[in-house]
Short mmCIF file of C-alpha atoms and ligand atoms in Angstrom, two decimals:
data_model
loop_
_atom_site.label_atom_id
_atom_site.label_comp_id
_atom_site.label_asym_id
_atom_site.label_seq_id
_atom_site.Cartn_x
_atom_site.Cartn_y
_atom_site.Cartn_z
CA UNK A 1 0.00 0.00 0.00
CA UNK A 2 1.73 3.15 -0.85
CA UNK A 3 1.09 6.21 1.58
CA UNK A 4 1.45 10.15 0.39
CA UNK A 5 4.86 12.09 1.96
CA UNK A 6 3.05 13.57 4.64
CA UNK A 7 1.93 10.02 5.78
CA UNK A 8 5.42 8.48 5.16
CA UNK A 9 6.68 11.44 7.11
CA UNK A 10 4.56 10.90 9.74
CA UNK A 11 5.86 7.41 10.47
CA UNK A 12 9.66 7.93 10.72
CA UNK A 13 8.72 10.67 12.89
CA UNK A 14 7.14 8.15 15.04
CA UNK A 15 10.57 6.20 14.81
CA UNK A 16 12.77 9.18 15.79
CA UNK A 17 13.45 9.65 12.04
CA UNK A 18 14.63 13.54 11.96
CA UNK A 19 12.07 15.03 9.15
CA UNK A 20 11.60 18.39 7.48
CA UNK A 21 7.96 19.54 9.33
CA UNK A 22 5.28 19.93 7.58
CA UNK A 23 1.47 20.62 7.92
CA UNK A 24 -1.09 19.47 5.75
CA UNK A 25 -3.37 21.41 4.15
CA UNK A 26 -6.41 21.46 1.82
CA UNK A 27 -6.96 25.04 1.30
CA UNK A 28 -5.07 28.20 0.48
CA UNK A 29 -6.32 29.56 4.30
CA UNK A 30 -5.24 26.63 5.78
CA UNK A 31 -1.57 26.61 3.82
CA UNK A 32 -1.28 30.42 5.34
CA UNK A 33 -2.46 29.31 9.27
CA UNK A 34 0.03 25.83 8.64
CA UNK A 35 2.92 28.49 7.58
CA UNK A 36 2.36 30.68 10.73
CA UNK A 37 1.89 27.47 12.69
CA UNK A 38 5.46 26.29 11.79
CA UNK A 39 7.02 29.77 11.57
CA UNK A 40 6.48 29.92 15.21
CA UNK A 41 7.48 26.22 16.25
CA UNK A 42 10.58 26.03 14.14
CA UNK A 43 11.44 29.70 12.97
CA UNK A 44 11.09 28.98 9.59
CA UNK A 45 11.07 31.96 7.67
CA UNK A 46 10.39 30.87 4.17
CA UNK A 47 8.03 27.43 3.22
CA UNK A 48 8.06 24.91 0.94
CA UNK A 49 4.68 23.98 -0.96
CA UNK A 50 4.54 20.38 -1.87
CA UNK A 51 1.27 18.94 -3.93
CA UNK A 52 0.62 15.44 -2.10
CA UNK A 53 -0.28 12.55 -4.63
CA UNK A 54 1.01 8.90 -5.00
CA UNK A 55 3.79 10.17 -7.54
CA UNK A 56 7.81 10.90 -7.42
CA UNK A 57 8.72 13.87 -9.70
CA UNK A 58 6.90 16.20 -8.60
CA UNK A 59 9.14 19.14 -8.25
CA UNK A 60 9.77 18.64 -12.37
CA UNK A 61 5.96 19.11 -12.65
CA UNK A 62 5.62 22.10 -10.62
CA UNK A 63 4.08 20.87 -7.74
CA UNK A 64 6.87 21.86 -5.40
CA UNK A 65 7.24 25.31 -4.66
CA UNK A 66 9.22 27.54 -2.28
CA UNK A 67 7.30 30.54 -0.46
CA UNK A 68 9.11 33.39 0.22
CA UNK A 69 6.20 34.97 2.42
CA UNK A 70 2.65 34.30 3.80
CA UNK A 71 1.59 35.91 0.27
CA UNK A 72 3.33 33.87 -1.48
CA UNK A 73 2.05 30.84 0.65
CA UNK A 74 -1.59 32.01 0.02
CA UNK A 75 -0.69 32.52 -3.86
CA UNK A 76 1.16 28.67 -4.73
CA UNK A 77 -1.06 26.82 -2.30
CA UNK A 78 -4.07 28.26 -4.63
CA UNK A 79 -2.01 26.92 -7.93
CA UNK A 80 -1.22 23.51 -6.29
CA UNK A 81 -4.11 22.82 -4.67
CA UNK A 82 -6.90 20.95 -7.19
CA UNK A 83 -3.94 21.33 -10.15
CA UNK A 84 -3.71 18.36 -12.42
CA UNK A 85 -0.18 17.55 -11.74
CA UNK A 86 1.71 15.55 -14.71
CA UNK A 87 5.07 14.61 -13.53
CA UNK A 88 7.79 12.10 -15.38
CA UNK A 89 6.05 9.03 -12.55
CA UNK A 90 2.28 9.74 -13.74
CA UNK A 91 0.29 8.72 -16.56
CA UNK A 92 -0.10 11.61 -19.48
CA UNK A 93 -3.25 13.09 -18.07
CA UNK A 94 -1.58 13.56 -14.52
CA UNK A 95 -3.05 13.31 -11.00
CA UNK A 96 -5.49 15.45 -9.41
CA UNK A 97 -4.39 17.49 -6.31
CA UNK A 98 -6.55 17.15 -3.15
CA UNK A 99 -4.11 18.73 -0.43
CA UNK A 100 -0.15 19.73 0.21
CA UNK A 101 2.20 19.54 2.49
CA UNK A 102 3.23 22.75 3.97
CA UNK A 103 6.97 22.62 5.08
CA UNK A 104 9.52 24.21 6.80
CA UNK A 105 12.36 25.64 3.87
CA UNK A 106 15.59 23.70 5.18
CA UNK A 107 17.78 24.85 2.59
CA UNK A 108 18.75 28.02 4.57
CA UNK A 109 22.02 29.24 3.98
CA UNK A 110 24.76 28.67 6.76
CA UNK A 111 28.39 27.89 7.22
CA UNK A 112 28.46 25.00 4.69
CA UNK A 113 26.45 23.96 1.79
CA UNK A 114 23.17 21.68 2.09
CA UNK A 115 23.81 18.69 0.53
CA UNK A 116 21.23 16.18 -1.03
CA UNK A 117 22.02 12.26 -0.63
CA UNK A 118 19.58 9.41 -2.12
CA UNK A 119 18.53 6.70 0.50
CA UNK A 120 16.32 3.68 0.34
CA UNK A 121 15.72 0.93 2.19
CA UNK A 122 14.35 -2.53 0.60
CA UNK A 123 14.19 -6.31 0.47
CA UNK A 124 16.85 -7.84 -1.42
CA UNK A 125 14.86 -11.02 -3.00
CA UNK A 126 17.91 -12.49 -4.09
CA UNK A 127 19.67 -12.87 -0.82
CA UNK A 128 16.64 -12.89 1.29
CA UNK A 129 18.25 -10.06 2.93
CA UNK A 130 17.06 -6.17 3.75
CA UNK A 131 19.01 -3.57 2.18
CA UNK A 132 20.20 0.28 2.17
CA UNK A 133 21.06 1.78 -1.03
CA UNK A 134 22.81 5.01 -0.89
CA UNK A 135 24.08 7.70 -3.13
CA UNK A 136 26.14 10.79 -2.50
CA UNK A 137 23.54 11.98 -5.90
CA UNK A 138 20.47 12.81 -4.26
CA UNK A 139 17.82 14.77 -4.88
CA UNK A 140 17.97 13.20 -8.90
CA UNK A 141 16.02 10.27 -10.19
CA UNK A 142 17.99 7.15 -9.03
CA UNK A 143 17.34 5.45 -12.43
CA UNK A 144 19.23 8.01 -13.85
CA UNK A 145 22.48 7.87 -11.48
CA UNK A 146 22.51 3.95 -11.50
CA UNK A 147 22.92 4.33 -16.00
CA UNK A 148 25.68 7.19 -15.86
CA UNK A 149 27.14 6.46 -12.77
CA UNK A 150 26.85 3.59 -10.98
CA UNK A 151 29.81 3.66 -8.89
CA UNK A 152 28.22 6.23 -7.11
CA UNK A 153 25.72 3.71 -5.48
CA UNK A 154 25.94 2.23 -2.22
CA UNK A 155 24.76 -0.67 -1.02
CA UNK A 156 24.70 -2.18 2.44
CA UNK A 157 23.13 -5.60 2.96
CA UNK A 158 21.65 -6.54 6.73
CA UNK A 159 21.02 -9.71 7.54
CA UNK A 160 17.43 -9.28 9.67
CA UNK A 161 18.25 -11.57 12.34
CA UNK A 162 21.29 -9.69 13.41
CA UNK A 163 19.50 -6.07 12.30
CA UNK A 164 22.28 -3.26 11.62
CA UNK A 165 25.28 -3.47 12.66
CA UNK A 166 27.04 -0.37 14.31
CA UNK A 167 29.71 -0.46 11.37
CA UNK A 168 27.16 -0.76 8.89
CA UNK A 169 25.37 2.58 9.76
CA UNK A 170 29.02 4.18 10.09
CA UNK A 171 30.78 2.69 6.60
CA UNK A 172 27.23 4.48 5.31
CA UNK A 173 28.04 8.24 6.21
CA UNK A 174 31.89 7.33 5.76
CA UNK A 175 31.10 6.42 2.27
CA UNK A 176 28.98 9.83 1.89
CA UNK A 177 32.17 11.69 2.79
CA UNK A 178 31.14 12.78 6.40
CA UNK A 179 32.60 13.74 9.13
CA UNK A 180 32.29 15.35 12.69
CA UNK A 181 29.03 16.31 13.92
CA UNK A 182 27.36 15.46 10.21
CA UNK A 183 28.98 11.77 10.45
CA UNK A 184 27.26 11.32 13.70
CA UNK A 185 23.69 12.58 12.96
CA UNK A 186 23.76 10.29 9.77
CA UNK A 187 24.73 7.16 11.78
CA UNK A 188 22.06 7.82 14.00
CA UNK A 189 19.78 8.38 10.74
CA UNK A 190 20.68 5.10 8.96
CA UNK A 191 19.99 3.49 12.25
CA UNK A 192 16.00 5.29 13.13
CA UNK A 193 15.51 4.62 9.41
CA UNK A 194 16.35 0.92 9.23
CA UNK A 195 14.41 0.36 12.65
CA UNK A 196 11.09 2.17 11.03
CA UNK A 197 11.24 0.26 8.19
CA UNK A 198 11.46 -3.15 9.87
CA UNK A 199 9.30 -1.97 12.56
CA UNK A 200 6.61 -0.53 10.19
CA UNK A 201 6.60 -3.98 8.05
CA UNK A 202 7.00 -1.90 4.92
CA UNK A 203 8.41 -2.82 1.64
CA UNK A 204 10.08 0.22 0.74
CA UNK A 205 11.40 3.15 2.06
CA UNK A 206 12.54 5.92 -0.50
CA UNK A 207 13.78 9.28 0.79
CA UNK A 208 15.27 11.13 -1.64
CA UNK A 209 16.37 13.78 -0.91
CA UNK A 210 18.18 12.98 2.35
CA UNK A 211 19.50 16.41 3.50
CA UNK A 212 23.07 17.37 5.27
CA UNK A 213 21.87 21.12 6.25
CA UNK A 214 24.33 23.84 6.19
CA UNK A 215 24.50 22.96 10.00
CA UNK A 216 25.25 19.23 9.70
CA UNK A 217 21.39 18.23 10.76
CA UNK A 218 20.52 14.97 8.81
CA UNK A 219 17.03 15.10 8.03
CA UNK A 220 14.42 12.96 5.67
CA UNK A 221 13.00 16.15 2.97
CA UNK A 222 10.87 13.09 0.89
CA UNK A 223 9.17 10.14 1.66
CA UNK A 224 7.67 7.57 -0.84
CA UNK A 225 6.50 4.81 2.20
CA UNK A 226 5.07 1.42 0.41
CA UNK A 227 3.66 -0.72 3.48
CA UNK A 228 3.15 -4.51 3.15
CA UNK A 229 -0.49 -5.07 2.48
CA UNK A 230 -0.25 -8.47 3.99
CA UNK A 231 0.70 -6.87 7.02
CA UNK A 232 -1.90 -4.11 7.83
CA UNK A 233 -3.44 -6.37 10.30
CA UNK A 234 -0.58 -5.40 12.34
CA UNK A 235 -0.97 -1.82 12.14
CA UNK A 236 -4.93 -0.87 12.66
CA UNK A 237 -3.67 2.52 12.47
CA UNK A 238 -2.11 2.36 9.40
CA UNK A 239 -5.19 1.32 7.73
CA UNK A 240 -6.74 4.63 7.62
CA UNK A 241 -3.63 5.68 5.50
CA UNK A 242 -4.74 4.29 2.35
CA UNK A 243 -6.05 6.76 0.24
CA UNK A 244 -8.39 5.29 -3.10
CA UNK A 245 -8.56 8.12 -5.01
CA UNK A 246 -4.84 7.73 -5.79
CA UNK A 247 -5.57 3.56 -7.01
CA UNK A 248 -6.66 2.36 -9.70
CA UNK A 249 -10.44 2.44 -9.53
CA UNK A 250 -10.64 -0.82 -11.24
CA UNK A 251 -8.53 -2.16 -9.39
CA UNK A 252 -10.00 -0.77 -6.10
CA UNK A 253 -13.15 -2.78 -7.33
CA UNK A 254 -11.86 -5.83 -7.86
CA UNK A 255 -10.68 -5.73 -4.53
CA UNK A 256 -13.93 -5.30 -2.78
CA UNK A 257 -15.21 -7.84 -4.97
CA UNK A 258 -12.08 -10.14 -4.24
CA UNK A 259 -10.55 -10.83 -7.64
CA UNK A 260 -6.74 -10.17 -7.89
CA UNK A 261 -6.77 -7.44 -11.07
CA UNK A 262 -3.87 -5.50 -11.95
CA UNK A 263 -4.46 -2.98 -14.92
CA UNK A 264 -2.30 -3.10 -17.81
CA UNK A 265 -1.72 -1.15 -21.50
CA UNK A 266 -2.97 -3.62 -23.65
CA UNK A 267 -6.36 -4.83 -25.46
CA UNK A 268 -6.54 -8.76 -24.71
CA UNK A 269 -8.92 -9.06 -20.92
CA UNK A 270 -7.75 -11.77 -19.36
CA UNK A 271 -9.76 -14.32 -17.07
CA UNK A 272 -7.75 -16.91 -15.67
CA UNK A 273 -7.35 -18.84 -12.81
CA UNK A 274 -4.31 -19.41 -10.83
CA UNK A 275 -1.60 -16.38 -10.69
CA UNK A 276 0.80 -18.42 -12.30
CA UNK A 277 -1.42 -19.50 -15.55
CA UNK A 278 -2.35 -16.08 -15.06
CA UNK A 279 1.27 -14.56 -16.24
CA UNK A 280 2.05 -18.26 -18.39
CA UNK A 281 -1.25 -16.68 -20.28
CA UNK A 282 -0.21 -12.92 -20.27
CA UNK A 283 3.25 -14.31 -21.63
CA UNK A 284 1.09 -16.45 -24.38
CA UNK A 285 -0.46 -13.40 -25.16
CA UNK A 286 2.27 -11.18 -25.80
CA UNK A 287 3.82 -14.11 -27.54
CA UNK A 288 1.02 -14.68 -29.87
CA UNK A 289 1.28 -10.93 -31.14
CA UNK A 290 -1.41 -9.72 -28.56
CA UNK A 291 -0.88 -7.46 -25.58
CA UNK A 292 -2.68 -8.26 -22.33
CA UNK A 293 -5.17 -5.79 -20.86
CA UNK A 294 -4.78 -6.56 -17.31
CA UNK A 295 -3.81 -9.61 -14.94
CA UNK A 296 -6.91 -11.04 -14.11
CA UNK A 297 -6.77 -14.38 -11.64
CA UNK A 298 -10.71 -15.49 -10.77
CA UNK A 299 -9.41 -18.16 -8.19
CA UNK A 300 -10.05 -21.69 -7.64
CA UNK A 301 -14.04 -21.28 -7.90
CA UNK A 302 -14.93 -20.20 -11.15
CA UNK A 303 -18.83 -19.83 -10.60
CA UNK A 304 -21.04 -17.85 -12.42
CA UNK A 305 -21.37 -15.16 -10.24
CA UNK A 306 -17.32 -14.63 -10.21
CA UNK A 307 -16.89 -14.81 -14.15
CA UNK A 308 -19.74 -12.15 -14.39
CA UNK A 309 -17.78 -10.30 -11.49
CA UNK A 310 -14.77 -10.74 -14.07
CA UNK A 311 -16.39 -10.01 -17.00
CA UNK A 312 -17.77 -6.73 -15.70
CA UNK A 313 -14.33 -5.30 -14.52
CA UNK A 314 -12.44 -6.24 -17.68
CA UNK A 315 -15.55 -4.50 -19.48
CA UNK A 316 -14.97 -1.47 -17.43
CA UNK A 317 -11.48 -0.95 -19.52
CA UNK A 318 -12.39 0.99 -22.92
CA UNK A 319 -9.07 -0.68 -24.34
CA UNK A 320 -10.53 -4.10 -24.23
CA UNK A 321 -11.27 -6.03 -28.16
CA UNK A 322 -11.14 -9.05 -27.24
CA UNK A 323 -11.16 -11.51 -23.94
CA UNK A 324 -9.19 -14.17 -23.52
CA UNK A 325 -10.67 -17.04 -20.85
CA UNK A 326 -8.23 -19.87 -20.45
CA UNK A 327 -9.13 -21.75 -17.04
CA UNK A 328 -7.84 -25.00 -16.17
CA UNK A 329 -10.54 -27.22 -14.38
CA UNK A 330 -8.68 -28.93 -11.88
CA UNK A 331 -10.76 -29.06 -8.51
CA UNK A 332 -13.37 -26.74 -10.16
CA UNK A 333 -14.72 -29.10 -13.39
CA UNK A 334 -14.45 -27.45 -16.54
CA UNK A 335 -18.22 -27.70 -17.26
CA UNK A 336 -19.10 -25.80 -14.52
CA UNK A 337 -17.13 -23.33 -15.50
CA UNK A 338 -18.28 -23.35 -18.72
CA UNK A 339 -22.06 -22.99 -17.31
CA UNK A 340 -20.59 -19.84 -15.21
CA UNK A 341 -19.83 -18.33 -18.69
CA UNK A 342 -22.42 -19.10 -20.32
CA UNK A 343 -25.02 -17.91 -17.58
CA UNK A 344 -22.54 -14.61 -17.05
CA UNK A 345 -23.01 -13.95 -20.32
CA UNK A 346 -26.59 -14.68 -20.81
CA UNK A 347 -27.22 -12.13 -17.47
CA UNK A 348 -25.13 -9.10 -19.10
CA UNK A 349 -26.80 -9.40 -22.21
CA UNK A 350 -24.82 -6.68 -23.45
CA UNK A 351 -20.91 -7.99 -24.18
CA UNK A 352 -19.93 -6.63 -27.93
CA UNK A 353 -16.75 -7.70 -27.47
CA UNK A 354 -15.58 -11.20 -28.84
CA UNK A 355 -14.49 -13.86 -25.88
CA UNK A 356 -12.54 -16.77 -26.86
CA UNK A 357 -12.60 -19.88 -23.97
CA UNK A 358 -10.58 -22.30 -23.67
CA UNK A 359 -10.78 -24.61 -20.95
CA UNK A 360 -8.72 -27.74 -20.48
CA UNK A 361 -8.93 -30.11 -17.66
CA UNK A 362 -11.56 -32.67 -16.34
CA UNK A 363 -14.54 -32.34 -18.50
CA UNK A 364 -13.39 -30.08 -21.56
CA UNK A 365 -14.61 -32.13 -23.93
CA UNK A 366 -18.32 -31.50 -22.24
CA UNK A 367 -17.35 -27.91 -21.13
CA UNK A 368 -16.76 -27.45 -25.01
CA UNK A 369 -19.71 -29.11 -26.72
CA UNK A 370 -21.40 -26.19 -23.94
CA UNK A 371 -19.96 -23.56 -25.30
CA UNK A 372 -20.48 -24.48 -29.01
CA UNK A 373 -24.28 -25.30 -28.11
CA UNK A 374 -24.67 -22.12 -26.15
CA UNK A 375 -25.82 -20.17 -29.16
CA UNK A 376 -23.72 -17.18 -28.03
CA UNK A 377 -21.01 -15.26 -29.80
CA UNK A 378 -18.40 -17.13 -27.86
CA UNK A 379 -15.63 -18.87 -29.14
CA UNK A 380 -14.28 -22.11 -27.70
CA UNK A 381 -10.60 -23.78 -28.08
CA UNK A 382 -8.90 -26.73 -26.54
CA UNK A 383 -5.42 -26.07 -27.24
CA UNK A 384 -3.41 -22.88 -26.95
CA UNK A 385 -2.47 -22.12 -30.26
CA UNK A 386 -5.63 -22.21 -30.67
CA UNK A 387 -7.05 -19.91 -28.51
CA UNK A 388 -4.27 -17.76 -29.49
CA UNK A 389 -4.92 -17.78 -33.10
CA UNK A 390 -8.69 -17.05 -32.75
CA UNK A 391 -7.57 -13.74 -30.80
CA UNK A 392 -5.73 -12.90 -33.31
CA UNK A 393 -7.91 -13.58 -35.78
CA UNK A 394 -10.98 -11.17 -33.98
CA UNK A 395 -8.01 -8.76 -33.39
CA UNK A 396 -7.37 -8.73 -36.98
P1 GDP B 1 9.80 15.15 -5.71
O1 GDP B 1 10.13 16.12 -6.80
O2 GDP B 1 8.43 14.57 -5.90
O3 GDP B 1 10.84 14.11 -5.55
O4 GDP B 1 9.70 16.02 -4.35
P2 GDP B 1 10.82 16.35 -3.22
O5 GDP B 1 10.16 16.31 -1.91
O6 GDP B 1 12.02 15.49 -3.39
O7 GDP B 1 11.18 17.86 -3.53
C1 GDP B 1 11.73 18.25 -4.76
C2 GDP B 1 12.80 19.28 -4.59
O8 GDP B 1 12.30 20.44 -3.93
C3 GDP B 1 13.96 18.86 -3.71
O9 GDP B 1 14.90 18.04 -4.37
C4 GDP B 1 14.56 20.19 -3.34
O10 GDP B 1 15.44 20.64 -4.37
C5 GDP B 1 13.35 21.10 -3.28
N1 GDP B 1 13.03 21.34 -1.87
C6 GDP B 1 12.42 20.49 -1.00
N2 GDP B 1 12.37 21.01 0.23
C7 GDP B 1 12.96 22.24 0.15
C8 GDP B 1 13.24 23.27 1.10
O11 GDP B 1 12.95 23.18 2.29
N3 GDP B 1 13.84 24.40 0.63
C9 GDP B 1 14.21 24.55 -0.66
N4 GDP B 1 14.79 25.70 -1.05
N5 GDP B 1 13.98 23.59 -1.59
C10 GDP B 1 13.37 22.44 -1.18
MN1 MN B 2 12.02 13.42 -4.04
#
């Protein structure tokens, strides 16, 4: 489940994470009473703006802005605030801005330069192993440092049962080029951030920029937070993090309906059963000339009222010419499944695109004679060339 910065924020804090404050706020008035607010608990003379969505990028879309007075404040919060922001992480037509995060500017000047550092923490699924990635080049896209320079990445590998080890969190800041008092506050940073993220079960931590402020205070200025979603059950609290309007509403329904969807770019829907025929299929697909629509898996009982279920949400994507239904009857028999089509079908009345089944498994044979009896513009197949071909051939 990925969280907005303010969110993210919020949870190092609760780890002893140093952060830059913030405030959130949903209106121009309340981006002017947050700046006050802050102005008079951290002496903050200027502010930082910073539209809150589920998207990196955002100060190359405009949707981070420094505030030179309450004027200013008033003025940028009213340009952020219900902008469509399109930045390099978003789809073309952007994401809609509900509320930002008013901030304290930590960039001041002082006796030595601020200085941006990437930092992440993650599971390493090769090695079974957490890990902190580093790079003296923050505050750029890390894709971009790890193609031109990739010796300028870090990584550290902990082994969870032993956690971090002392010289870990202190070959990190060595390898940043710190020293004295700056040296220090990053050990101690490494260490809060490593403990949040194993505490908070998340997947991935992401701050980037870390800063080094012109008087050597370490502090977290982003936060891109993904929890575990198997998890939450852990965290009550965390629950009322999620925000929906930054999902995929498709994919928000299939949820509540309890059918693993994932949206994808193509035109082929997908019902399957099984995650792994599920991507076998979505590699057929691809393979056959075709690009998948989503990730659809319908589970082990394939009954009418799930197959409509299915049939509705792939519907729901304008892309979609053509579905693709290859189920495998194991414990579920393949006639029943076929009935589930058939009776889906027969309830929506209204499908105008072509489906091609193909069902294999005990009963096919009967599941097929079904489907070719059915009297219904649906296409049957037993092999999966077959199938294949017949997409194609709708496609074509
Ligand atoms: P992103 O663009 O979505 O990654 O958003 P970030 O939170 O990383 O902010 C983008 C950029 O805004 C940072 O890399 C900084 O250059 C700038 N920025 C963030 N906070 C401050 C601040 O307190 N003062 C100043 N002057 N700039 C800031
Ligand atoms: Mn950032």
């Amino acid at each position: 489940m990925n969280l907005h910065e303010y969110q993210g924020k919020e949870i190092l804090n609760s780890f002893g994470v140093n952060i830059q404050r913030g405030i959130v706020a949903h209106t121009p008035d309340e981006a002017v009473a947050a700046a006050k607010k802050l102005t008079e608990e951290t002496g903050t003379g200027w502010h930082v703006i910073k539209a809150q969505i589920h998207a990196g990028g955002r100060g190359k879309g405009g949707g981070v802005k420094l505030a030179k007075n309450l004027d200013e404040v008033k003025e940028i919060a009213g340009q952020i605030i219900g902008m469509n922001l399109i930045t390099p992480q978003t789809s073309a037509e952007g994401k809609k801005v509900h509320q930002v995060l008013v901030t304290e500017d930590v960039y001041y000047p002082g006796d030595s330069e601020p200085e941006e550092y990437y930092m992440s923490v993650l599971l390493n699924r090769a090695t079974g192993r957490n890990m902190i990635m580093y790079s003296t080049e923050g505050g750029m896209d890390i894709e971009t440092v790890a193609e031109e320079t990739p010796h300028l990445i870090f990584t550290e590998e902990i082994d969870p049962a032993a956690g971090l080890l002392g010289f870990q969190a202190r070959r990190v800041a060595f390898n940043l080029g710190l020293s004295g008092k700056a040296f220090k506050e990053m050990t101690k940073f490494v260490y809060a951030l490593y403990t949040a993220y194993t505490k908070s079960d998340s997947s991935l931590f992401e701050i980037n920029p870390v800063l080094k402020t012109s008087d050597d205070r370490v502090i977290a200025v982003d936060a891109k937070v993904s929890l575990d979603a198997n998890a939450l059950y852990r965290h009550k609290d965390y629950l009322a993090m999620r925000d929906v309007r930054e999902e995929n509403p498709i994919e928000v329904e299939a949820g509540e309906v309890g059918l693993n969807y994932v949206d994808l770019d193509g035109n082929v829907g997908c019902m399957v059963n099984g995650a792994g025929l599920a991507m076998a299929t979505m590699d057929l697909i691809k393979q056959a000339g075709g690009e998948p629509a989503n990730f659809l898996d319908v589970g082990g009982t394939a009954d009418a009222e799930r197959v409509e279920a299915a049939f509705k949400l792939i519907l729901k994507d304008p892309n979609v010419k053509a579905i693709l239904v290859n189920i495998f009857g194991g414990i579920v028999r393949c006639d029943r499944v076929a009935q589930g089509i058939v009776d889906a079908y027969k309830n929506m009345g209204n499908i105008e695109v072509p489906i091609i089944v193909r069902l294999q498994g005990t009963n096919a044979d009967i599941a097929k004679e079904l489907i070719d009896n059915s009297g219904l513009d649906v296409q049957s197949a037993v092999e999966f060339q077959e199938a294949a071909d017949k997409v194609q051939a709708v496609l074509a």
